[in-house]
XYZ file of C-alpha atoms in Angstrom:
156
model
C 0.945 -79.202 10.597
C -0.044 -80.995 13.806
C -1.488 -84.020 12.060
C 0.508 -87.212 12.492
C -1.145 -89.624 10.056
C -2.928 -89.732 6.732
C -6.225 -90.975 8.295
C -6.440 -87.612 10.102
C -6.012 -85.783 6.811
C -8.549 -88.031 5.064
C -11.013 -87.295 7.886
C -10.457 -83.548 7.481
C -10.886 -83.748 3.711
C -14.032 -85.846 4.125
C -15.446 -83.230 6.478
C -14.716 -80.360 4.093
C -15.960 -82.284 1.040
C -19.222 -82.889 2.919
C -19.668 -79.124 3.365
C -19.339 -78.684 -0.405
C -21.474 -81.682 -1.413
C -24.229 -80.782 1.064
C -24.084 -77.104 -0.007
C -23.827 -75.948 3.595
C -22.715 -72.414 2.691
C -25.657 -71.958 0.343
C -28.101 -73.335 2.917
C -26.766 -70.975 5.584
C -27.057 -68.000 3.210
C -30.647 -68.870 2.231
C -31.595 -69.336 5.888
C -30.091 -65.957 6.735
C -31.945 -64.229 3.892
C -35.226 -65.769 5.094
C -34.755 -64.010 8.436
C -34.275 -60.686 6.667
C -37.558 -61.088 4.810
C -39.357 -62.061 8.046
C -38.081 -58.987 9.905
C -39.130 -56.755 7.030
C -42.630 -58.243 7.130
C -42.901 -57.995 10.924
C -41.599 -54.431 11.211
C -42.909 -53.078 7.908
C -39.488 -52.246 6.561
C -35.885 -52.289 7.504
C -34.701 -49.579 9.881
C -31.939 -49.379 12.490
C -33.998 -51.148 15.175
C -35.123 -53.996 12.942
C -31.569 -54.282 11.617
C -30.248 -54.631 15.169
C -32.916 -57.187 16.119
C -32.266 -59.169 12.943
C -28.528 -59.120 13.495
C -28.889 -60.458 17.057
C -31.424 -63.119 16.104
C -29.398 -64.237 13.115
C -26.248 -64.480 15.211
C -27.727 -66.923 17.696
C -29.785 -68.813 15.145
C -26.874 -69.180 12.752
C -24.606 -70.499 15.503
C -26.971 -73.369 16.280
C -27.547 -73.992 12.576
C -23.807 -73.913 11.928
C -23.203 -76.478 14.680
C -25.781 -78.816 13.110
C -24.071 -78.474 9.714
C -20.714 -79.215 11.333
C -22.146 -82.319 12.964
C -23.535 -83.451 9.612
C -20.112 -82.917 8.019
C -18.513 -84.950 10.827
C -20.937 -87.810 10.120
C -20.168 -87.638 6.419
C -16.425 -87.663 7.187
C -16.807 -90.974 9.018
C -18.650 -92.399 5.992
C -16.024 -90.942 3.661
C -13.234 -92.712 5.543
C -15.103 -96.002 5.595
C -15.811 -95.833 1.848
C -12.136 -95.083 1.229
C -11.205 -97.993 3.542
C -9.216 -95.580 5.695
C -9.291 -95.934 9.449
C -12.001 -93.513 10.669
C -10.228 -93.269 14.028
C -8.130 -90.626 12.295
C -11.084 -88.275 12.739
C -10.905 -88.762 16.488
C -7.196 -87.952 16.348
C -8.009 -84.807 14.403
C -10.574 -83.693 16.997
C -8.080 -84.421 19.785
C -5.565 -82.161 18.043
C -8.191 -79.412 17.828
C -9.015 -79.934 21.500
C -5.349 -79.631 22.481
C -4.831 -76.495 20.375
C -7.903 -74.967 21.991
C -6.706 -75.760 25.512
C -3.141 -74.585 24.732
C -4.528 -71.259 23.551
C -6.859 -71.027 26.550
C -9.878 -70.625 24.298
C -12.986 -70.986 26.418
C -15.872 -69.784 24.298
C -19.215 -70.918 25.770
C -20.840 -73.731 23.804
C -23.878 -71.692 22.740
C -21.619 -69.056 21.138
C -19.578 -71.496 19.059
C -19.861 -72.157 15.329
C -18.626 -75.733 15.842
C -19.750 -78.297 18.403
C -17.525 -78.723 21.450
C -14.595 -80.981 20.633
C -15.575 -83.356 23.455
C -19.024 -83.698 21.879
C -17.525 -84.222 18.438
C -15.252 -86.953 19.775
C -18.140 -88.677 21.578
C -20.442 -88.466 18.554
C -17.807 -89.644 16.069
C -16.839 -92.489 18.421
C -20.436 -93.673 18.486
C -20.696 -93.523 14.702
C -17.432 -95.376 14.231
C -18.504 -98.066 16.682
C -21.848 -98.536 14.916
C -20.467 -98.475 11.370
C -17.195 -100.308 11.811
C -18.634 -103.776 12.534
C -18.477 -104.821 8.890
C -15.432 -102.721 8.085
C -11.726 -103.406 8.198
C -9.496 -100.433 7.433
C -6.639 -100.979 5.033
C -3.155 -99.525 5.153
C -2.507 -97.401 2.072
C 1.262 -97.048 1.578
C 0.859 -94.533 -1.268
C -1.312 -92.304 0.927
C 1.145 -92.638 3.793
C 3.997 -91.652 1.486
C 2.066 -88.680 0.102
C 1.164 -87.583 3.627
C 4.846 -87.678 4.625
C 5.757 -85.595 1.567
C 3.085 -83.040 2.470
C 4.337 -82.873 6.055
C 7.844 -82.093 4.793
C 6.467 -79.007 3.025
C 5.564 -77.506 6.401
């Protein structure tokens, strides 16, 4: 509901489509199950102690892994916008919205405990990608997408 343009929505959809196409949920689940097997091998079974150790290790490991998957999805979102000839700067606008919501809600979770990269880092990384990839790219205005975006906004 805070988005102001269709390129922001296209960037969001590109990001989420990347998670599906790259099977990020499945990869995270398989990685998590691998840790369970390792703990069972190391401790000769699965008891309360090994369960606690596994839970703590998985928490920190999965956070870093999750951040890398998010970064990959951000990269794919830039490519998605470029292929659709939609201005990829919409992604930066989306991250700025997320950054503002986070600051408005006084959310200050330390970076190492986050499932997503810091918004400042996402903005910097996406800016670099856009700069590199946009040399041979000219975004087009899509009136039908703009109209559809306005209709969607009216629903909220």
